[in-house]
């Protein structure tokens, strides 16, 4: 049983298909019906270990166009056969699949006058040309495994989602987080450059993460959110940014080279709120006291006065500027105040409500600045 799993993993390695990417089918071929029952009993285990969708159990390898090729072992036979090695090697290579099967059953075969054993000939398994693009094959003794290596788009996307999960788990470990720690992940797939293909690939990667969001969140035990410029990501627990031109794990998406995948882990959703702004949401003016004023704290005044509150309501009038400023200064006695525009050396008395964001100078007397 374990041999079948090891052969399946070997085929994945040969075809460079990481285990995180699901495959449609594994075919296990064995002549012994008792072994068939064992495979059926452990079907779910085999499917999970090899990350495949279906298990097919068979006894006829010809149905799948399996071919055998013999190769003389040069290390064993070179010194022993000396000058005859070349013609013996050619004789072994010319053996048909049926001849090789008979040789494997008998345990020995005569080639060019020399008796060869199972240790002398290496057997390579393949499939007929018509099926070579679909199946990869290998065997150990009487057990043969075929792996269907043709993935549909859904399987590719599932593998990408698994890789994103792996990256998040590595980042959690790097950040010293425990399994029970609740955090939020923010992701962004960004094209480096303006090429159409890489731009589409970045969009595809974002779409895959969105499609498999529920799986990612349930596995990593926390929410995952698409990047927004409004988020405060200045102090993440940990961050990873990688250009994926060499990331074999994510190569299954065509054109992914040049895409930058960024991941942030932050403490909670609340950290993602937009940082507090020093600019009020309501319309406002900045007030500055005129230096040298004899009105107590007025000469040190630097404050912000809201012209409305809430937004769009209770707009101050020009007559209200003076009492509101008195209140801002917390003056016990109401004072007459003057408000001035100062721009490029020109001083003008304020005669209407200033525009939002303007700086207005305040004095308790008429002055020239």
CSV table of C-alpha atoms in Angstrom, one decimal:
chain,number,residue,atom,x,y,z
A,1,UNK,CA,0.0,0.0,0.0
A,2,UNK,CA,2.7,2.4,1.0
A,3,UNK,CA,4.6,1.5,-2.2
A,4,UNK,CA,1.7,2.7,-4.3
A,5,UNK,CA,1.7,6.1,-2.5
A,6,UNK,CA,5.5,6.4,-2.9
A,7,UNK,CA,5.3,5.6,-6.6
A,8,UNK,CA,2.6,8.3,-7.0
A,9,UNK,CA,4.7,10.9,-5.2
A,10,UNK,CA,7.7,9.9,-7.4
A,11,UNK,CA,5.6,10.6,-10.5
A,12,UNK,CA,4.6,14.0,-9.1
A,13,UNK,CA,8.3,14.8,-8.5
A,14,UNK,CA,9.2,13.7,-12.0
A,15,UNK,CA,6.5,15.9,-13.5
A,16,UNK,CA,7.2,18.8,-11.1
A,17,UNK,CA,3.7,18.9,-9.8
A,18,UNK,CA,3.6,19.9,-6.1
A,19,UNK,CA,1.4,17.8,-3.8
A,20,UNK,CA,-0.7,20.9,-3.0
A,21,UNK,CA,-2.1,20.8,-6.6
A,22,UNK,CA,-4.9,18.2,-6.9
A,23,UNK,CA,-4.9,15.7,-9.8
A,24,UNK,CA,-7.9,14.0,-11.3
A,25,UNK,CA,-7.0,10.3,-11.0
A,26,UNK,CA,-4.5,7.7,-9.9
A,27,UNK,CA,-4.6,4.2,-11.5
A,28,UNK,CA,-3.2,1.3,-9.5
A,29,UNK,CA,-2.6,-1.9,-11.5
A,30,UNK,CA,-2.0,-5.3,-9.9
A,31,UNK,CA,-2.7,-8.9,-10.9
A,32,UNK,CA,-3.6,-10.0,-7.4
A,33,UNK,CA,-7.3,-9.6,-6.6
A,34,UNK,CA,-6.5,-9.6,-2.8
A,35,UNK,CA,-4.5,-6.5,-3.3
A,36,UNK,CA,-7.4,-4.9,-5.0
A,37,UNK,CA,-9.5,-5.4,-1.9
A,38,UNK,CA,-6.8,-3.7,0.2
A,39,UNK,CA,-6.7,-0.7,-2.2
A,40,UNK,CA,-10.5,-0.4,-1.9
A,41,UNK,CA,-10.4,-0.5,1.9
A,42,UNK,CA,-7.7,2.3,2.0
A,43,UNK,CA,-9.1,4.3,-0.9
A,44,UNK,CA,-9.7,7.5,1.1
A,45,UNK,CA,-6.2,7.3,2.6
A,46,UNK,CA,-4.6,7.0,-0.9
A,47,UNK,CA,-6.6,9.9,-2.3
A,48,UNK,CA,-5.6,12.1,0.6
A,49,UNK,CA,-1.9,11.2,0.6
A,50,UNK,CA,-1.6,11.8,-3.2
A,51,UNK,CA,-4.2,14.6,-3.4
A,52,UNK,CA,-6.1,13.1,-6.2
A,53,UNK,CA,-9.9,13.0,-6.9
A,54,UNK,CA,-10.4,9.4,-8.0
A,55,UNK,CA,-8.8,6.0,-7.5
A,56,UNK,CA,-9.0,3.4,-10.3
A,57,UNK,CA,-8.0,-0.2,-9.6
A,58,UNK,CA,-7.2,-2.4,-12.5
A,59,UNK,CA,-5.4,-5.6,-13.6
A,60,UNK,CA,-4.9,-5.0,-17.3
A,61,UNK,CA,-2.2,-2.5,-18.1
A,62,UNK,CA,-2.8,-2.8,-21.8
A,63,UNK,CA,-6.0,-0.9,-21.4
A,64,UNK,CA,-3.9,2.2,-20.6
A,65,UNK,CA,-1.3,1.5,-23.4
A,66,UNK,CA,1.5,0.8,-20.9
A,67,UNK,CA,4.8,0.1,-22.6
A,68,UNK,CA,8.0,-1.4,-21.2
A,69,UNK,CA,11.6,-0.5,-22.2
A,70,UNK,CA,14.7,-2.4,-21.2
A,71,UNK,CA,18.0,-0.8,-20.4
A,72,UNK,CA,21.2,-2.9,-19.7
A,73,UNK,CA,22.8,-1.9,-16.5
A,74,UNK,CA,26.2,-0.7,-17.6
A,75,UNK,CA,27.7,-0.7,-14.0
A,76,UNK,CA,26.9,-4.4,-13.6
A,77,UNK,CA,27.5,-5.6,-17.1
A,78,UNK,CA,30.2,-3.4,-18.5
A,79,UNK,CA,33.1,-5.1,-16.8
A,80,UNK,CA,31.5,-8.6,-16.9
A,81,UNK,CA,30.7,-8.6,-20.6
A,82,UNK,CA,33.6,-6.3,-21.8
A,83,UNK,CA,33.5,-6.3,-25.6
A,84,UNK,CA,30.1,-8.0,-25.8
A,85,UNK,CA,28.4,-5.3,-23.7
A,86,UNK,CA,27.5,-3.2,-26.8
A,87,UNK,CA,25.7,-5.9,-28.6
A,88,UNK,CA,24.0,-7.2,-25.4
A,89,UNK,CA,22.9,-3.6,-24.6
A,90,UNK,CA,21.4,-3.3,-28.1
A,91,UNK,CA,19.7,-6.7,-27.7
A,92,UNK,CA,18.1,-5.6,-24.4
A,93,UNK,CA,16.9,-2.3,-25.9
A,94,UNK,CA,15.2,-4.2,-28.8
A,95,UNK,CA,13.1,-6.4,-26.5
A,96,UNK,CA,9.4,-5.9,-26.8
A,97,UNK,CA,7.0,-5.1,-23.9
A,98,UNK,CA,5.8,-8.7,-24.0
A,99,UNK,CA,9.3,-10.1,-23.9
A,100,UNK,CA,10.2,-7.9,-20.9
A,101,UNK,CA,7.0,-9.0,-19.1
A,102,UNK,CA,8.0,-12.7,-19.6
A,103,UNK,CA,11.5,-11.9,-18.5
A,104,UNK,CA,10.2,-10.3,-15.3
A,105,UNK,CA,8.1,-13.4,-14.5
A,106,UNK,CA,10.9,-15.9,-15.3
A,107,UNK,CA,13.6,-13.8,-13.5
A,108,UNK,CA,16.2,-14.3,-16.3
A,109,UNK,CA,16.6,-14.1,-20.1
A,110,UNK,CA,19.3,-15.0,-22.6
A,111,UNK,CA,20.5,-12.1,-24.8
A,112,UNK,CA,23.3,-12.6,-27.4
A,113,UNK,CA,24.5,-15.8,-25.6
A,114,UNK,CA,24.6,-14.3,-22.1
A,115,UNK,CA,22.2,-15.0,-19.3
A,116,UNK,CA,20.8,-11.8,-17.7
A,117,UNK,CA,18.9,-11.6,-14.4
A,118,UNK,CA,16.5,-9.0,-12.9
A,119,UNK,CA,19.5,-7.1,-11.5
A,120,UNK,CA,21.1,-6.8,-14.9
A,121,UNK,CA,18.2,-5.0,-16.7
A,122,UNK,CA,16.5,-1.8,-15.7
A,123,UNK,CA,12.8,-1.6,-16.7
A,124,UNK,CA,11.3,1.8,-17.7
A,125,UNK,CA,7.6,2.2,-17.8
A,126,UNK,CA,5.7,4.5,-20.1
A,127,UNK,CA,2.4,4.9,-21.9
A,128,UNK,CA,1.5,4.8,-25.6
A,129,UNK,CA,1.9,8.1,-27.5
A,130,UNK,CA,-1.8,8.6,-27.6
A,131,UNK,CA,-2.0,8.7,-23.8
A,132,UNK,CA,1.4,10.0,-23.0
A,133,UNK,CA,0.1,13.5,-22.4
A,134,UNK,CA,-2.5,12.3,-19.9
A,135,UNK,CA,-0.7,9.6,-17.9
A,136,UNK,CA,2.7,9.2,-16.3
A,137,UNK,CA,3.7,5.6,-15.2
A,138,UNK,CA,6.1,3.8,-13.0
A,139,UNK,CA,6.2,0.4,-11.3
A,140,UNK,CA,7.8,-1.6,-8.5
A,141,UNK,CA,7.7,-5.4,-9.1
A,142,UNK,CA,4.2,-6.4,-9.9
A,143,UNK,CA,2.7,-3.1,-8.8
A,144,UNK,CA,2.2,-0.3,-11.4
A,145,UNK,CA,0.9,3.2,-10.8
A,146,UNK,CA,-0.4,5.6,-13.4
A,147,UNK,CA,-1.0,9.2,-12.5
A,148,UNK,CA,-3.4,11.3,-14.6
A,149,UNK,CA,-1.4,14.6,-14.8
A,150,UNK,CA,-4.0,16.7,-16.7
A,151,UNK,CA,-5.4,19.4,-14.5
A,152,UNK,CA,-8.5,21.4,-15.2
A,153,UNK,CA,-8.6,25.1,-14.2
A,154,UNK,CA,-10.5,24.4,-11.0
A,155,UNK,CA,-7.7,22.1,-9.8
A,156,UNK,CA,-5.1,24.7,-10.6
A,157,UNK,CA,-7.0,27.3,-8.7
A,158,UNK,CA,-7.4,24.9,-5.7
A,159,UNK,CA,-3.6,24.4,-5.7
A,160,UNK,CA,-3.0,28.1,-5.7
A,161,UNK,CA,-5.3,28.5,-2.7
A,162,UNK,CA,-3.4,25.8,-0.9
A,163,UNK,CA,-0.2,27.7,-1.6
A,164,UNK,CA,-1.6,30.9,-0.2
A,165,UNK,CA,-2.6,29.0,2.9
A,166,UNK,CA,0.9,27.6,3.3
A,167,UNK,CA,2.4,31.1,3.0
A,168,UNK,CA,0.1,32.5,5.6
A,169,UNK,CA,0.9,29.6,8.0
A,170,UNK,CA,4.6,30.2,7.6
A,171,UNK,CA,4.1,33.9,8.3
A,172,UNK,CA,2.1,33.1,11.4
A,173,UNK,CA,5.0,31.0,12.6
A,174,UNK,CA,7.5,33.7,11.8
A,175,UNK,CA,5.4,36.3,13.7
A,176,UNK,CA,5.4,34.0,16.8
A,177,UNK,CA,1.6,33.6,16.7
A,178,UNK,CA,-0.1,30.7,18.4
A,179,UNK,CA,-2.9,28.7,16.7
A,180,UNK,CA,-5.5,30.3,18.9
A,181,UNK,CA,-4.3,33.9,18.1
A,182,UNK,CA,-7.0,35.7,16.1
A,183,UNK,CA,-5.5,37.9,13.3
A,184,UNK,CA,-6.5,39.3,9.9
A,185,UNK,CA,-4.6,38.8,6.7
A,186,UNK,CA,-4.5,41.4,3.9
A,187,UNK,CA,-3.4,40.4,0.4
A,188,UNK,CA,-2.5,42.2,-2.8
A,189,UNK,CA,-1.5,40.7,-6.2
A,190,UNK,CA,0.2,43.5,-8.2
A,191,UNK,CA,1.6,43.4,-11.7
A,192,UNK,CA,5.2,44.7,-12.0
A,193,UNK,CA,5.1,46.6,-15.2
A,194,UNK,CA,2.2,47.3,-17.6
A,195,UNK,CA,2.2,44.2,-19.8
A,196,UNK,CA,-1.2,42.8,-20.6
A,197,UNK,CA,-0.4,39.2,-19.8
A,198,UNK,CA,1.1,39.9,-16.3
A,199,UNK,CA,-1.8,42.3,-15.6
A,200,UNK,CA,-4.3,39.5,-16.4
A,201,UNK,CA,-2.3,37.1,-14.2
A,202,UNK,CA,-2.3,39.4,-11.2
A,203,UNK,CA,-6.1,39.8,-11.6
A,204,UNK,CA,-6.4,36.0,-11.9
A,205,UNK,CA,-4.5,35.5,-8.7
A,206,UNK,CA,-6.7,38.0,-6.9
A,207,UNK,CA,-9.8,36.2,-8.3
A,208,UNK,CA,-8.6,32.8,-7.1
A,209,UNK,CA,-8.0,34.1,-3.6
A,210,UNK,CA,-11.5,35.7,-3.6
A,211,UNK,CA,-13.1,32.5,-4.9
A,212,UNK,CA,-11.5,30.3,-2.3
A,213,UNK,CA,-11.8,32.8,0.5
A,214,UNK,CA,-13.9,30.6,2.7
A,215,UNK,CA,-11.4,27.7,2.4
A,216,UNK,CA,-8.5,30.0,3.2
A,217,UNK,CA,-10.2,31.5,6.2
A,218,UNK,CA,-11.4,28.2,7.7
A,219,UNK,CA,-7.9,26.7,7.3
A,220,UNK,CA,-6.0,29.7,8.7
A,221,UNK,CA,-8.7,30.5,11.3
A,222,UNK,CA,-9.0,34.2,10.5
A,223,UNK,CA,-10.4,36.6,7.9
A,224,UNK,CA,-8.5,37.5,4.7
A,225,UNK,CA,-9.2,40.8,3.0
A,226,UNK,CA,-8.2,42.4,-0.3
A,227,UNK,CA,-5.8,45.4,0.0
A,228,UNK,CA,-7.2,48.9,0.2
A,229,UNK,CA,-5.3,52.1,0.4
A,230,UNK,CA,-7.6,53.1,3.3
A,231,UNK,CA,-6.1,50.4,5.5
A,232,UNK,CA,-3.5,51.2,8.1
A,233,UNK,CA,-0.8,48.7,7.4
A,234,UNK,CA,2.1,50.7,8.9
A,235,UNK,CA,2.6,48.3,11.9
A,236,UNK,CA,1.8,44.7,10.8
A,237,UNK,CA,2.8,41.7,12.9
A,238,UNK,CA,4.6,40.4,9.9
A,239,UNK,CA,4.7,41.1,6.2
A,240,UNK,CA,5.8,39.2,3.1
A,241,UNK,CA,6.3,40.5,-0.4
A,242,UNK,CA,7.6,38.3,-3.2
A,243,UNK,CA,8.0,38.6,-6.9
A,244,UNK,CA,6.7,35.3,-8.3
A,245,UNK,CA,9.1,34.9,-11.2
A,246,UNK,CA,10.9,32.1,-9.4
A,247,UNK,CA,8.0,30.8,-7.3
A,248,UNK,CA,7.5,27.3,-8.7
A,249,UNK,CA,4.6,26.8,-6.3
A,250,UNK,CA,2.5,29.3,-8.1
A,251,UNK,CA,3.8,28.8,-11.7
A,252,UNK,CA,0.6,27.0,-12.6
A,253,UNK,CA,-1.1,30.3,-13.4
A,254,UNK,CA,0.1,31.3,-16.9
A,255,UNK,CA,2.1,34.4,-17.1
A,256,UNK,CA,2.5,34.8,-13.3
A,257,UNK,CA,6.1,35.9,-13.8
A,258,UNK,CA,6.4,39.5,-12.7
A,259,UNK,CA,3.4,39.4,-10.3
A,260,UNK,CA,4.2,40.6,-6.8
A,261,UNK,CA,2.2,38.9,-4.1
A,262,UNK,CA,2.1,40.9,-0.8
A,263,UNK,CA,0.6,39.6,2.4
A,264,UNK,CA,0.2,41.4,5.7
A,265,UNK,CA,-0.8,39.9,9.0
A,266,UNK,CA,-2.4,42.5,11.4
A,267,UNK,CA,-3.9,42.1,14.9
A,268,UNK,CA,-7.5,42.6,14.0
A,269,UNK,CA,-10.0,44.3,11.6
A,270,UNK,CA,-9.9,47.5,13.8
A,271,UNK,CA,-6.2,48.0,12.8
A,272,UNK,CA,-7.3,48.3,9.2
A,273,UNK,CA,-9.3,51.5,9.7
A,274,UNK,CA,-8.0,54.5,8.0
A,275,UNK,CA,-5.3,56.3,10.2
A,276,UNK,CA,-6.7,59.3,12.1
A,277,UNK,CA,-6.4,62.4,9.9
A,278,UNK,CA,-5.2,65.7,11.2
A,279,UNK,CA,-7.7,67.3,8.8
A,280,UNK,CA,-11.3,67.5,10.1
A,281,UNK,CA,-14.1,66.0,8.0
A,282,UNK,CA,-16.1,69.2,8.5
A,283,UNK,CA,-15.3,72.5,6.9
A,284,UNK,CA,-12.9,74.5,9.2
A,285,UNK,CA,-10.5,77.4,9.5
A,286,UNK,CA,-7.1,77.6,11.3
A,287,UNK,CA,-6.8,80.5,13.7
A,288,UNK,CA,-3.6,82.2,14.7
A,289,UNK,CA,-3.2,84.9,17.3
A,290,UNK,CA,-1.3,88.0,16.2
A,291,UNK,CA,2.0,88.2,18.1
A,292,UNK,CA,2.2,91.1,20.5
A,293,UNK,CA,-1.5,91.1,21.3
A,294,UNK,CA,-2.2,92.1,24.8
A,295,UNK,CA,-5.2,89.8,25.1
A,296,UNK,CA,-3.6,87.2,27.4
A,297,UNK,CA,-3.4,83.8,25.6
A,298,UNK,CA,-4.5,85.3,22.2
A,299,UNK,CA,-0.9,86.0,21.2
A,300,UNK,CA,-0.2,82.3,21.6
A,301,UNK,CA,-3.3,81.1,19.8
A,302,UNK,CA,-3.0,78.3,17.3
A,303,UNK,CA,-6.3,76.5,17.0
A,304,UNK,CA,-8.9,75.0,14.6
A,305,UNK,CA,-12.4,76.3,14.5
A,306,UNK,CA,-15.1,74.2,12.8
A,307,UNK,CA,-17.3,76.1,10.4
A,308,UNK,CA,-20.0,73.4,10.5
A,309,UNK,CA,-20.9,70.4,12.6
A,310,UNK,CA,-22.0,67.9,11.6
A,311,UNK,CA,-20.9,67.9,7.9
A,312,UNK,CA,-23.2,70.2,5.9
A,313,UNK,CA,-25.2,71.5,8.9
A,314,UNK,CA,-25.1,74.4,11.3
A,315,UNK,CA,-22.8,76.5,9.2
A,316,UNK,CA,-21.3,79.5,11.1
A,317,UNK,CA,-22.1,83.0,10.0
A,318,UNK,CA,-19.6,85.9,10.0
A,319,UNK,CA,-21.3,87.3,13.1
A,320,UNK,CA,-20.8,84.0,14.9
A,321,UNK,CA,-17.0,83.9,14.4
A,322,UNK,CA,-16.3,86.3,17.2
A,323,UNK,CA,-18.4,84.6,20.0
A,324,UNK,CA,-17.2,81.2,18.9
A,325,UNK,CA,-13.5,82.3,19.1
A,326,UNK,CA,-14.1,83.9,22.5
A,327,UNK,CA,-15.5,80.5,23.6
A,328,UNK,CA,-12.6,78.7,22.1
A,329,UNK,CA,-10.2,81.0,24.1
A,330,UNK,CA,-12.4,80.4,27.2
A,331,UNK,CA,-12.4,84.1,27.9
A,332,UNK,CA,-14.5,85.1,31.0
A,333,UNK,CA,-15.3,88.5,29.4
A,334,UNK,CA,-16.4,88.8,25.8
A,335,UNK,CA,-13.9,90.7,23.8
A,336,UNK,CA,-14.1,92.5,20.5
A,337,UNK,CA,-12.0,90.6,17.9
A,338,UNK,CA,-10.7,91.3,14.5
A,339,UNK,CA,-10.1,88.6,11.8
A,340,UNK,CA,-7.6,89.1,9.0
A,341,UNK,CA,-6.5,87.4,5.7
A,342,UNK,CA,-2.8,87.6,5.1
A,343,UNK,CA,-1.5,86.7,1.7
A,344,UNK,CA,1.7,87.6,0.0
A,345,UNK,CA,2.3,90.5,2.3
A,346,UNK,CA,-1.3,91.9,1.9
A,347,UNK,CA,-3.5,92.2,4.9
A,348,UNK,CA,-7.3,92.3,4.5
A,349,UNK,CA,-10.1,92.3,7.1
A,350,UNK,CA,-12.3,89.2,6.9
A,351,UNK,CA,-15.7,90.3,5.5
A,352,UNK,CA,-17.2,86.9,4.8
A,353,UNK,CA,-17.0,83.4,6.0
A,354,UNK,CA,-13.5,82.1,4.9
A,355,UNK,CA,-13.1,79.1,2.7
A,356,UNK,CA,-12.4,75.7,4.5
A,357,UNK,CA,-8.8,75.2,5.4
A,358,UNK,CA,-7.8,78.9,5.3
A,359,UNK,CA,-5.6,80.3,8.0
A,360,UNK,CA,-7.1,83.4,9.7
A,361,UNK,CA,-5.2,85.8,12.0
A,362,UNK,CA,-7.0,87.1,15.1
A,363,UNK,CA,-6.3,90.2,17.2
A,364,UNK,CA,-8.2,92.2,19.8
A,365,UNK,CA,-7.4,95.5,18.0
A,366,UNK,CA,-7.1,96.8,14.5
A,367,UNK,CA,-3.5,96.1,13.3
A,368,UNK,CA,-1.3,96.2,10.3
A,369,UNK,CA,0.7,93.0,9.8
